Coordinates of C-alpha atoms in Angstrom, one line a residue:
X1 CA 267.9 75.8 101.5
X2 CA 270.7 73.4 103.1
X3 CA 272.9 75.4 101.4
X4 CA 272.1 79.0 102.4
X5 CA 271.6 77.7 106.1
X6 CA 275.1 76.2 105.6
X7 CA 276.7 79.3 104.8
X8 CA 274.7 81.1 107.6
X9 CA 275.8 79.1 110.3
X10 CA 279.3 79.2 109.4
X11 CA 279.6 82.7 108.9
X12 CA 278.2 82.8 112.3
X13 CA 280.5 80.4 113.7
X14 CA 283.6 81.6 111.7
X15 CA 282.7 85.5 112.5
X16 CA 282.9 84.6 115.8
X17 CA 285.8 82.6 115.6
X18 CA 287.6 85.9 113.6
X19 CA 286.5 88.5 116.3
X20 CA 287.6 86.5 119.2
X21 CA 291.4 85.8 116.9
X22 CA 291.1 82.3 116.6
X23 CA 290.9 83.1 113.3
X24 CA 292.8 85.0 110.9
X25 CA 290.7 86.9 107.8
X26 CA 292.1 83.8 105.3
X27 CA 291.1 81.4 107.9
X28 CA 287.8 82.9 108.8
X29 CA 287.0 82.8 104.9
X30 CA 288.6 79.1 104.5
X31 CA 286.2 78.1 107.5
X32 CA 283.1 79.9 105.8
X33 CA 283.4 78.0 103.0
X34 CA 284.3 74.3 104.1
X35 CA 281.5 74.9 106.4
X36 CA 278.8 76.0 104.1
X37 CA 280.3 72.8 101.8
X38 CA 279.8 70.5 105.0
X39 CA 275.9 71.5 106.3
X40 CA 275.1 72.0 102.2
X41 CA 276.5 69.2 100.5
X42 CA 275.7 66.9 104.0
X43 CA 273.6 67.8 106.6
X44 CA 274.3 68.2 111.0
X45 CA 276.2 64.2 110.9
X46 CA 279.0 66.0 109.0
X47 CA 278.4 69.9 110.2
X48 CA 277.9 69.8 113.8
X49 CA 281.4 66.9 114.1
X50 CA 283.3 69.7 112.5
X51 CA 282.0 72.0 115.0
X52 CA 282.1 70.0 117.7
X53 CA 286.4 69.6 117.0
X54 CA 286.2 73.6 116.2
X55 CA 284.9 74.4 119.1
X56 CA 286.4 72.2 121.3
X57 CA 290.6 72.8 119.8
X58 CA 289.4 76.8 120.0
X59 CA 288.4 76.7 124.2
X60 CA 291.6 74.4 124.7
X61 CA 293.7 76.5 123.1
X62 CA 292.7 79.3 125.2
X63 CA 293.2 77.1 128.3
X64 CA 296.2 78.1 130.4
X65 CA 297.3 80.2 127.9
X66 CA 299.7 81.7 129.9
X67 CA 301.5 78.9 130.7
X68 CA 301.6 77.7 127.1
X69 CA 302.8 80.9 125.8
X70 CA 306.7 80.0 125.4
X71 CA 306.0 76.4 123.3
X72 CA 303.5 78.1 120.8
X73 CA 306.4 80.4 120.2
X74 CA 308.1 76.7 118.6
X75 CA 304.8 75.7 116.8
X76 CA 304.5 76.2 112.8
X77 CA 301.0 77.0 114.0
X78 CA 299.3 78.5 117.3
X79 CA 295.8 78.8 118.5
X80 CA 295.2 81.7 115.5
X81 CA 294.4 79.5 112.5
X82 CA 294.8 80.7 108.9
X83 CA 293.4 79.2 105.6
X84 CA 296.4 76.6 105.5
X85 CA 295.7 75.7 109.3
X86 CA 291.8 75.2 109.1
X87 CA 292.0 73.2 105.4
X88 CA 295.0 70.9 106.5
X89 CA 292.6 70.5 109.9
X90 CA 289.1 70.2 107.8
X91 CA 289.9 70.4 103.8
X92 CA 289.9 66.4 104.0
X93 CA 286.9 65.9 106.0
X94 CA 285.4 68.4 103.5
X95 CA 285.9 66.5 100.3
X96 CA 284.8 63.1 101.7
X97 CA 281.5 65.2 102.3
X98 CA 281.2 66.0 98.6
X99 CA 282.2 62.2 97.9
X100 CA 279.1 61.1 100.1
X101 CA 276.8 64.1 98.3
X102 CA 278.1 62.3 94.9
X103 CA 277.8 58.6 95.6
X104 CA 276.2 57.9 99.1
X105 CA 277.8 55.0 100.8
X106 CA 278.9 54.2 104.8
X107 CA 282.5 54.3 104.1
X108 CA 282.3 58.1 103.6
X109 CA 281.4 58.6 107.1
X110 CA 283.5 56.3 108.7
X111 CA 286.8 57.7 106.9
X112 CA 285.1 61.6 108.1
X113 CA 285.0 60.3 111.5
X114 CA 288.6 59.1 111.7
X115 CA 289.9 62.6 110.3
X116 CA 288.1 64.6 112.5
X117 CA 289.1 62.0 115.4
X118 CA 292.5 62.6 114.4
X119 CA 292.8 66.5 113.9
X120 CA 291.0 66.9 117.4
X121 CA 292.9 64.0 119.3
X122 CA 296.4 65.8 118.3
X123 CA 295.2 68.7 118.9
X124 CA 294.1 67.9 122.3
X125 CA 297.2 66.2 123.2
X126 CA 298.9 69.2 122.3
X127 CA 297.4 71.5 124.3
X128 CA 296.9 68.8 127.1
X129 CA 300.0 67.5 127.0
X130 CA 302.1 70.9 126.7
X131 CA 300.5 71.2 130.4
X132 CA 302.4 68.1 131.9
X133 CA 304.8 68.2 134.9
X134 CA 306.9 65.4 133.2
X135 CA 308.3 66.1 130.0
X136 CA 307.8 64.5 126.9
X137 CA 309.6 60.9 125.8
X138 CA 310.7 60.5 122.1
X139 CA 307.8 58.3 120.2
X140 CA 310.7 56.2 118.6
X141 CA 313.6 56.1 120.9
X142 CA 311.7 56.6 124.6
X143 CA 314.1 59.3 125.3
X144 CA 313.2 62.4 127.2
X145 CA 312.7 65.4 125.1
X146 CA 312.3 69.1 125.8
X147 CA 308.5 70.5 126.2
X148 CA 307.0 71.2 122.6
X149 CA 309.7 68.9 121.0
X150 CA 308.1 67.3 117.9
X151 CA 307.8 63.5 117.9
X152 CA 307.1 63.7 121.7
X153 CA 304.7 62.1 123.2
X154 CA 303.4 62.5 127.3
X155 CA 300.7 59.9 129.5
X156 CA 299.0 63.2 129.9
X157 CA 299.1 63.7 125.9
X158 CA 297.9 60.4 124.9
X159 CA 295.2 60.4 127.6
X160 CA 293.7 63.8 126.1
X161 CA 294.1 62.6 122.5
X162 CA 292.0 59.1 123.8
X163 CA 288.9 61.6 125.1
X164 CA 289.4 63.7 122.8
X165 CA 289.0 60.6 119.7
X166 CA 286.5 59.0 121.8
X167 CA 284.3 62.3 122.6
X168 CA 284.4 63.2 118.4
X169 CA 282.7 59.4 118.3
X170 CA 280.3 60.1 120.7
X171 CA 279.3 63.3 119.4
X172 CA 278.6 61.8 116.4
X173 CA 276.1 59.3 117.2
X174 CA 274.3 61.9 118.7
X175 CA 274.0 64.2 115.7
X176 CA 273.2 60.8 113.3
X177 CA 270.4 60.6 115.5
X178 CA 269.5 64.1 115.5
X179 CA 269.6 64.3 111.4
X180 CA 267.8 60.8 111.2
X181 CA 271.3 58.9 110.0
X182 CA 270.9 55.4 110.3
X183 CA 274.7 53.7 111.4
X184 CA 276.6 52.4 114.6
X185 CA 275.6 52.3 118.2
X186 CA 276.7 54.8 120.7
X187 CA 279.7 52.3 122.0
X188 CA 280.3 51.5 118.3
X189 CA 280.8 54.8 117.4
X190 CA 282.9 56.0 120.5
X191 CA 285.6 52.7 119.6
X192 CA 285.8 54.1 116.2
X193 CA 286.8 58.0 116.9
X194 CA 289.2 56.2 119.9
X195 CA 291.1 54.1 117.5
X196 CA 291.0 56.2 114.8
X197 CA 292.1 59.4 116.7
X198 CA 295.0 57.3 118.4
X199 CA 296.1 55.7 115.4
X200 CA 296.6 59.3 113.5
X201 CA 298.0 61.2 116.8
X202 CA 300.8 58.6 116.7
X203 CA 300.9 58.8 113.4
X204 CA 301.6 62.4 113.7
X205 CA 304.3 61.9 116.5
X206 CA 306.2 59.9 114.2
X207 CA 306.1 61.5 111.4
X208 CA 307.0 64.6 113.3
X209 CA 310.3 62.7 114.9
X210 CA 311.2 61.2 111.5
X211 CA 310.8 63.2 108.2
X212 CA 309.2 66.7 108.9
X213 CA 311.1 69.7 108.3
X214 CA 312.5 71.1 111.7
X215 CA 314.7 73.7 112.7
X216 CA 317.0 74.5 115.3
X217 CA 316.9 77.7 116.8
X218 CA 320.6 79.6 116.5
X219 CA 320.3 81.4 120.9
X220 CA 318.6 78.8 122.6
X221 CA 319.5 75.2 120.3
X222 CA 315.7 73.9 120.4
X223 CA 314.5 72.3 117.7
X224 CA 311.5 74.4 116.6
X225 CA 309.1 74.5 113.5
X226 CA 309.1 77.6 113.0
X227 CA 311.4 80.0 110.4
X228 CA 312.4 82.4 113.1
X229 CA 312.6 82.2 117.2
X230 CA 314.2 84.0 119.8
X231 CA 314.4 87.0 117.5
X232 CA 317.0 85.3 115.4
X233 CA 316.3 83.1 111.8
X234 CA 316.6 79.4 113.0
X235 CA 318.9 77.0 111.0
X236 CA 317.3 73.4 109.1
X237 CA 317.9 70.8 111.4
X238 CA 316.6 67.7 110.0
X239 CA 313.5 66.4 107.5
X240 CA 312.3 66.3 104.3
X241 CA 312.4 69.9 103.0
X242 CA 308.6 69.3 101.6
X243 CA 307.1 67.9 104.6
X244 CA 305.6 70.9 106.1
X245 CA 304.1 70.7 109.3
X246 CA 300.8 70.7 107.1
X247 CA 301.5 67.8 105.4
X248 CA 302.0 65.5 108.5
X249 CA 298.7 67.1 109.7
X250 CA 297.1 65.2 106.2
X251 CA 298.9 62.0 106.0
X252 CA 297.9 61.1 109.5
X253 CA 294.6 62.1 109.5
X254 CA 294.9 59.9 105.8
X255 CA 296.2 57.0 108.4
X256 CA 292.9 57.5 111.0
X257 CA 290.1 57.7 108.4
X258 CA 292.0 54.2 107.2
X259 CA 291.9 52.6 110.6
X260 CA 288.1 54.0 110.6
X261 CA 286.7 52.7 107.8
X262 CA 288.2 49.3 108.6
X263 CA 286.7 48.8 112.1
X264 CA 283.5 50.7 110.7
X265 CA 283.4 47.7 108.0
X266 CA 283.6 45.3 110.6
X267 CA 281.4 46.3 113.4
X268 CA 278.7 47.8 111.1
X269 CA 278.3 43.6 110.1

């Protein structure tokens, strides 16, 4: 029954998501199917923190759209996910659900909690932090970068991606409560998702200003993500040709479910 109200929801959710394009069909599919995976295989601990970054990245996104218009133009991805965009965002999450299905233990959830802390605190400093009136400083050298500039990092940024880590730890003591999940306190859980979600954010920024694959754009010279901008193909700049935009997104959300499970360890004593 877990399952079939799993895949419900989530078609729900994901429907929704598709009609509205947040979503794209590949997306909309990818998201049925992690979700179904995440209320079947867990239960509302593991489902309703997914939906709670979903829903949360999705309204931001649509925040002052206008004004974010130009930068999404430089992003790999923008506010209308695909399959690729909502695994490298959830597919993690989503196996260290099955892991906890297969052999129950707390480390499961703690490592879940500083993925999703991580995925929703860059994405909040991203959508936050494209808004500031003072542009973005390099995370590595301090120097002051052009809006959208990967490696970047703003006060504005950092502050969303704290709330943002710190709200996905809150949100989840409340639905262990809801689903009857014994674990940490409210405050407990809140330091977890704030550390986590930092520690992967930066993680992100400096992967971003060190080894990803960036382009520069042939009109305008910005350094961009993206295969094509200002109507012209863009040039490789600098990175590893492998290390897709992606990638970073999964090796520092690898980095925040570490930090997790570490102070989860600890405080759960």
């Amino acid at each position: 029954m877990d399952w079939i109200i799993g895949a419900v929801c989530a078609s729900m959710v994901a429907g929704a998501a598709y009609a509205k394009k947040s979503l794209t069909l590949s997306g909309c599919l990818a998201a049925i199917m992690m979700g179904t995976i995440y209320y079947g295989a867990g239960n509302l601990f593991w489902f309703g923190t997914l939906l709670l970054f979903f829903i949360t990245s999705t309204l931001l996104s649509r925040f002052r759209k206008d004004r974010k218009q130009e930068l999404e133009k430089s992003y790999a991805k923008s506010g209308n996910r695909d399959a690729g965009q909502v695994m490298a965002n959830g597919g993690m999450g989503m196996f260290l659900c099955l892991g906890y299905w297969i052999f129950p233990h707390p480390a499961w959830g703690y490592a879940f909690i500083g993925v999703m802390a991580t995925v929703t605190s860059d994405t909040w400093a991203t959508e936050i932090g494209s808004l500031s009136r003072k542009p973005p400083r390099s995370v590595l050298t301090w120097k002051v970068l052009t809006p959208g500039a990967s490696g970047g990092v703003s006060l504005l940024g950092t502050f969303a991606a704290a709330v943002g880590g710190a709200l996905i730890g809150a949100g989840t003591f409340f639905f262990s409560w809801i689903a009857g999940v014994e674990g940490l306190g409210l405050l407990s859980w809140i330091f977890v998702g704030l550390a986590g979600g930092l520690a992967g954010a930066f993680a992100d920024s400096y992967l971003g200003a060190t080894v990803q694959m960036m382009y520069r754009c042939t009109v305008c010279g910005r350094e961009v993500e993206v295969h094509e901008h200002c109507g012209h193909p863009t040039v490789r700049a600098r990175g590893w040709a492998w290390m897709s935009n992606d990638l970073v997104n999964v090796l520092s959300s690898v980095i925040g479910g570490c930090v997790a499970i570490g102070l989860g360890n600890i405080l759960a004593l």
